[in-house]
Coordinates of C-alpha atoms and ligand atoms in Angstrom, one line a residue:
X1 CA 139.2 155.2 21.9
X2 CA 137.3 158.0 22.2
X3 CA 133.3 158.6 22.1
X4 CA 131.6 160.5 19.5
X5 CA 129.1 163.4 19.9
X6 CA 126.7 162.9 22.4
X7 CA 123.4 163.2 20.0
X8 CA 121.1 164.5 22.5
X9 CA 123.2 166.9 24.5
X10 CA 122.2 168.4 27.9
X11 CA 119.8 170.9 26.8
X12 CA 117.2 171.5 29.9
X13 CA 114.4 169.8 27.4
X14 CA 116.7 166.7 27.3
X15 CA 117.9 166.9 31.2
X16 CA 114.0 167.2 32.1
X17 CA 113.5 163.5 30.8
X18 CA 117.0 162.0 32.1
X19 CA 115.7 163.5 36.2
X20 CA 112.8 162.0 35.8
X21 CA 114.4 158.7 36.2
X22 CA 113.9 156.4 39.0
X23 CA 115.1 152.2 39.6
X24 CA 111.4 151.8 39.7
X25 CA 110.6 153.7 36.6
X26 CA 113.7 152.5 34.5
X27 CA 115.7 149.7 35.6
X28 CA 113.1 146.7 36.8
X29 CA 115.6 144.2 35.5
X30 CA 118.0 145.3 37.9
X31 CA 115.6 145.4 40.8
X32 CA 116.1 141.6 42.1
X33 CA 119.9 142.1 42.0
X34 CA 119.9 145.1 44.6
X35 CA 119.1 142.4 47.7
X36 CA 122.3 143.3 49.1
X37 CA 123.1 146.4 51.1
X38 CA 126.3 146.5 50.4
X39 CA 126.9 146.2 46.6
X40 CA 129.7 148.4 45.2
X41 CA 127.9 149.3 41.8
X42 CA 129.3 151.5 38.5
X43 CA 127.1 153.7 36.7
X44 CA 128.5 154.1 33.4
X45 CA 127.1 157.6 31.5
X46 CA 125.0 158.3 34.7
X47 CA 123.8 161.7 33.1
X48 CA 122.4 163.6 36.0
X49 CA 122.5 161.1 38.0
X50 CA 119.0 160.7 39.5
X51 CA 119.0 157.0 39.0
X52 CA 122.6 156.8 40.4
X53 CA 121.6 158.6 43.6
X54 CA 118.7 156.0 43.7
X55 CA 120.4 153.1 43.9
X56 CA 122.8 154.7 46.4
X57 CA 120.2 154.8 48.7
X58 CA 119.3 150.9 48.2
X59 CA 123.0 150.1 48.7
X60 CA 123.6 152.0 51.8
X61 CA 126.6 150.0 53.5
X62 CA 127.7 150.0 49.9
X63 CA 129.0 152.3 47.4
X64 CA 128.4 153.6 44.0
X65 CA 130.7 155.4 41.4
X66 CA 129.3 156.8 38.3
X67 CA 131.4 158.4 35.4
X68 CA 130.3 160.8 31.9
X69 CA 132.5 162.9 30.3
X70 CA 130.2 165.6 30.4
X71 CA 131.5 168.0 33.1
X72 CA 128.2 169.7 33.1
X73 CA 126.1 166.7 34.1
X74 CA 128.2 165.7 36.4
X75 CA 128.0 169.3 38.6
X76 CA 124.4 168.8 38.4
X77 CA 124.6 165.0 39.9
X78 CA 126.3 166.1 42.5
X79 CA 124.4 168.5 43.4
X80 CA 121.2 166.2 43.4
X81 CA 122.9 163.5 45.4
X82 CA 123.4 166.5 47.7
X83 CA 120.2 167.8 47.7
X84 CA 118.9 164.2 48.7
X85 CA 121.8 163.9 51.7
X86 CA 123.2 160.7 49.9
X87 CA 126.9 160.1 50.9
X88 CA 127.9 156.6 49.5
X89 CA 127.7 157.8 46.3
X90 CA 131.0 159.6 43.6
X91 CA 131.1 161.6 40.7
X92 CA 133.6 161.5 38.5
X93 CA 133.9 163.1 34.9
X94 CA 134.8 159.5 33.0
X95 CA 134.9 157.9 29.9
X96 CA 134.1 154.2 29.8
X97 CA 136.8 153.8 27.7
X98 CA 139.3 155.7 29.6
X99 CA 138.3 154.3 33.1
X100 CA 142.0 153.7 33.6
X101 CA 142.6 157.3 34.1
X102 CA 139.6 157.5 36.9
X103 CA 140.9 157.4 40.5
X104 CA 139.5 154.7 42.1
X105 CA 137.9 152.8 39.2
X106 CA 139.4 149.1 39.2
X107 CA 139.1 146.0 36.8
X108 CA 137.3 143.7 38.3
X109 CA 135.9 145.9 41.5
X110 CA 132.2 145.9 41.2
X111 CA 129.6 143.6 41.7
X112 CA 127.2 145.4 39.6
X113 CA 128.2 147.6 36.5
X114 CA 125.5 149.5 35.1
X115 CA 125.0 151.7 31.8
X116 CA 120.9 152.8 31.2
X117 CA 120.3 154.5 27.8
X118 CA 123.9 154.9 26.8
X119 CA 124.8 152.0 24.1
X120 CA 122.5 153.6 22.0
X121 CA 124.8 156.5 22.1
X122 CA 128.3 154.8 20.8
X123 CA 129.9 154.3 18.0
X124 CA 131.1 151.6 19.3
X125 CA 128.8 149.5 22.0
X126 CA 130.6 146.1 21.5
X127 CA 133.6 148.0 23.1
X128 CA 131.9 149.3 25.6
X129 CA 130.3 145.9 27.0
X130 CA 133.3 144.2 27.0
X131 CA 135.4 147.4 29.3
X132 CA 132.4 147.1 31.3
X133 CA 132.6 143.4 31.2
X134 CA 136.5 143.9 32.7
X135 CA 134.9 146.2 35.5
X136 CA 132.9 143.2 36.6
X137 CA 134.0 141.2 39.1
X138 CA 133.6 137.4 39.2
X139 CA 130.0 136.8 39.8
X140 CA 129.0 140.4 39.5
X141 CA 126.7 141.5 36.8
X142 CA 126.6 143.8 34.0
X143 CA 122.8 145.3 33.5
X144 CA 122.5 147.3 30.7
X145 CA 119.1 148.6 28.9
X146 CA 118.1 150.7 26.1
X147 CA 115.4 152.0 23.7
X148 CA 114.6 150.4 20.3
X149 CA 113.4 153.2 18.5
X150 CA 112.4 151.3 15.4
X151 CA 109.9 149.8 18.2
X152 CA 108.4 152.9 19.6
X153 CA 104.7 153.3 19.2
X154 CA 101.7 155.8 19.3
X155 CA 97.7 156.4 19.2
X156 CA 96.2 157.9 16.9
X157 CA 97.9 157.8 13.5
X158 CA 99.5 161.2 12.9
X159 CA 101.7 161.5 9.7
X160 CA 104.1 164.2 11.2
X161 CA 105.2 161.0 13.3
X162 CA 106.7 159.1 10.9
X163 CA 108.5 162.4 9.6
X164 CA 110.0 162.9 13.4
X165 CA 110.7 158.9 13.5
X166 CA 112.5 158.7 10.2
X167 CA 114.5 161.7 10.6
X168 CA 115.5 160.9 14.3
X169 CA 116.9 157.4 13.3
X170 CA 118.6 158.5 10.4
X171 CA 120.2 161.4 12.8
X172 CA 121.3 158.8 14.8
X173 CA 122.7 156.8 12.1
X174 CA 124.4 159.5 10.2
X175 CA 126.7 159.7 13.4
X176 CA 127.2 155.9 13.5
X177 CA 125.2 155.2 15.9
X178 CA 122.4 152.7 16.9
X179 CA 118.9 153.7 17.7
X180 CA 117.6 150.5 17.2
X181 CA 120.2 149.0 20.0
X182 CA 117.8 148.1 22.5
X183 CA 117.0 144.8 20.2
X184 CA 120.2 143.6 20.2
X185 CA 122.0 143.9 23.8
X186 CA 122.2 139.8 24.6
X187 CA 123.8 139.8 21.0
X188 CA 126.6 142.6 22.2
X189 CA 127.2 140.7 25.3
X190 CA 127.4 137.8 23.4
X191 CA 129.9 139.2 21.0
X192 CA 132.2 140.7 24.4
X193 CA 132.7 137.0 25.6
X194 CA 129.4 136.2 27.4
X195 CA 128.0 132.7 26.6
X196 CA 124.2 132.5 25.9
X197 CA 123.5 131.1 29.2
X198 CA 124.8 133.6 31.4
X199 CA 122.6 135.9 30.0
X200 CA 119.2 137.0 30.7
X201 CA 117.2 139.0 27.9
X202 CA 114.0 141.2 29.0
X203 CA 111.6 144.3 27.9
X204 CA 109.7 146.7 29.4
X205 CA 108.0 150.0 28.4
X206 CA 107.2 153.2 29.2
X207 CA 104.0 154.3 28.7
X208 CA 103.0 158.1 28.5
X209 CA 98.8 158.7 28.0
X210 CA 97.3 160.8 30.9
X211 CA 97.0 164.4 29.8
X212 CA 100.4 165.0 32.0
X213 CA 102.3 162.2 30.9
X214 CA 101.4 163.8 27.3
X215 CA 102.6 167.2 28.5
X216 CA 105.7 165.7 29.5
X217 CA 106.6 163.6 26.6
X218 CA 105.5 165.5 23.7
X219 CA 106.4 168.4 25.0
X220 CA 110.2 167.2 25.7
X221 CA 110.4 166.4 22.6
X222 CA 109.0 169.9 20.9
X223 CA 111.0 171.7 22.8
X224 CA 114.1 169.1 22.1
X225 CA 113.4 169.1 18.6
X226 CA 114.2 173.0 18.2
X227 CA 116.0 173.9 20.8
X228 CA 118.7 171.0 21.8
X229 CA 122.0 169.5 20.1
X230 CA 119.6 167.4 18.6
X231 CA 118.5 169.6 16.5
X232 CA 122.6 171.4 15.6
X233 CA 122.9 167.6 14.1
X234 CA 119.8 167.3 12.0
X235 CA 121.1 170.9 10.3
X236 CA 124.7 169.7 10.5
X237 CA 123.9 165.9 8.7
X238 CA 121.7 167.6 5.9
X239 CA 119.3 165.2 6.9
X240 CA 116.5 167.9 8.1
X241 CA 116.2 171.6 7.6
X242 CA 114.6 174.3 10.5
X243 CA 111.0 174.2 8.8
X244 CA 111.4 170.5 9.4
X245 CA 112.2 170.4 12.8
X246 CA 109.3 173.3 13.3
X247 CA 107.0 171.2 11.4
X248 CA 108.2 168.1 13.8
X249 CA 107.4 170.2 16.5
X250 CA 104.8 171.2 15.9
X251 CA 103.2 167.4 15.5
X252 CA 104.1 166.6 19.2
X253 CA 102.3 169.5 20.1
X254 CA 99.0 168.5 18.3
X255 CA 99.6 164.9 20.0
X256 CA 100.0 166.5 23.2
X257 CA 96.6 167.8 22.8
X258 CA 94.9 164.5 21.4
X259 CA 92.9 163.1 24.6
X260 CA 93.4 159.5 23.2
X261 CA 96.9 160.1 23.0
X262 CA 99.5 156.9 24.1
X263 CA 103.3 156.5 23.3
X264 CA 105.0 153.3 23.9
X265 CA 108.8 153.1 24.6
X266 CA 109.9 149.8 24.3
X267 CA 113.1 149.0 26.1
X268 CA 115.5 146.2 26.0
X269 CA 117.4 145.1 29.0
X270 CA 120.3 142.6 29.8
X271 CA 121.7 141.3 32.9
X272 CA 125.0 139.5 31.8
X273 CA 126.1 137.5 34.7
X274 CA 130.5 137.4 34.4
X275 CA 130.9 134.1 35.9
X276 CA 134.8 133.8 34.6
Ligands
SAM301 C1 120.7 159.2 27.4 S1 121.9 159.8 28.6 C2 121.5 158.6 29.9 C3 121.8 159.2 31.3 C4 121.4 158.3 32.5 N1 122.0 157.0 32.4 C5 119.9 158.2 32.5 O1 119.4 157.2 32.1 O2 119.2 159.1 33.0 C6 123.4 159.1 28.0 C7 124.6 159.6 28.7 O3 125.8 158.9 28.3 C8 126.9 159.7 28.4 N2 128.0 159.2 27.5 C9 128.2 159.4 26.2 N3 129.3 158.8 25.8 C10 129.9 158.2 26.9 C11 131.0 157.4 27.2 N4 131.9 157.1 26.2 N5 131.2 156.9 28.4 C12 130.3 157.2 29.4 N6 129.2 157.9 29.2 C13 129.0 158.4 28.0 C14 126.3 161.1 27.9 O4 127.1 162.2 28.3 C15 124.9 161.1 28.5 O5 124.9 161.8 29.8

């Protein structure tokens, strides 16, 4: 099986919010299940790899591998982890459904296999958890979490947003893919052969208000809007023209400026403990 086009890409507008990342900032429903020093963990589409290179440093008689087919993101992870003078930690250019082929990458090896903000980028999720769910070993975990865009939120009322909303989700759609996803993760881990029980459903947000936060966010997503892959998909799916995506731009740049301003990301998380 092979995955489909990355929606996003690695445009610097879409690497900016990716290295941002932090366990703090993005995985709290991993956090309790990093007691132990020497966890050997997967990090499955690990982008460029700031998380990763965190929870390195909280394993540090352990290990971590992280795979994503994009030989790009990769150089730059490893560069990062080597900028921060973390060791235990491997790169590899990787698809999760072609672990097989990576050296070093084992069924069953890993206490903890991790995926942040990548279901939402598959054609085919269920797939995905249950490989992941084969990485696992017996009593590891898988911990996955993702956005629900049909979720997101903002302050004040701007009607560019629902054009930028609308026309993301149906971008992400028109390539068979779920932006919606974060919703429905116990439900995928369900489907790939975890009972009910063994797993544990959360959410939590991101919130971006202060006036930097708002320079951050909005303007990520101006930039994203007209300069990144996103945009090559809008055009190519018919869905959106140029003057749209300007327009679109142009909208997080006027909520940039609002002083009231506040975004909610709502994210959905799953720890799926494999206890056969
Ligand atoms: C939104 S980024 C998330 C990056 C990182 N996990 C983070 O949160 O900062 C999604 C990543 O998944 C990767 N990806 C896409 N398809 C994949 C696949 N089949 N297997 C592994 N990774 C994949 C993309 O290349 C991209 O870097």
């Amino acid at each position: 099986m092979s995955s489909g086009p990355y929606l996003h890409g690695h445009h610097a507008s879409v690497l900016r919010s990716h290295s941002w990342r932090t366990v703090e900032n993005s995985c709290p429903h991993l956090i309790p299940h990093l007691t132990n020093p020497s966890l050997k963990i997967l990090d499955v589409g690990c982008g460029p790899g700031t998380i990763t290179v965190d929870l390195a440093s909280r394993v540090p008689q352990g290990s971590v591998v992280a795979i994503d087919p994009s030989v790009d993101v990769i150089e730059k992870a490893r560069k990062h982890a080597e900028e921060k003078g973390i060791a235990n930690v491997r790169f590899e250019v990787g698809d999760i459904f072609n672990w097989k082929d990576i050296d070093g990458i084992d069924g069953g090896g890993f206490d903890i296999v991790h995926a942040h903000q990548v279901l939402q980028h598959l054609q085919d999720p269920l797939s995905a958890m249950k490989e992941m769910k084969k990485l696992t070993r017996k009593g590891g975990i898988v911990a996955v979490r993702d956005c629900d865009y049909s979720a997101m939120n903002h302050y004040p009322p701007h009607e560019g947003m629902q054009k930028w909303h609308d026309l993301y989700r149906a971008t992400a759609k028109s390539i068979k893919c779920d932006p919606d996803i974060g919703k429905r993760l116990h439900a995928i881990a369900m489907q790939a052969g975890f009972p009910r029980s063994d797993i544990d459903a959360s959410v939590s947000a991101w919130t971006f208000s202060t006036p930097e936060e708002r320079a951050w966010w909005c303007g990520l997503w101006a930039e994203r809007s007209t300069k990144s892959d996103y945009k090559t998909r809008v055009l190519e799916s018919g869905l959106g023209t140029e003057e749209d995506l300007e327009e679109i731009a142009q909208t997080w740049k006027e909520m940039e400026g609002k002083e009231d301003g506040w975004f909610a990301v709502i994210n959905g998380e799953v720890i799926a403990h494999n206890r056969s």
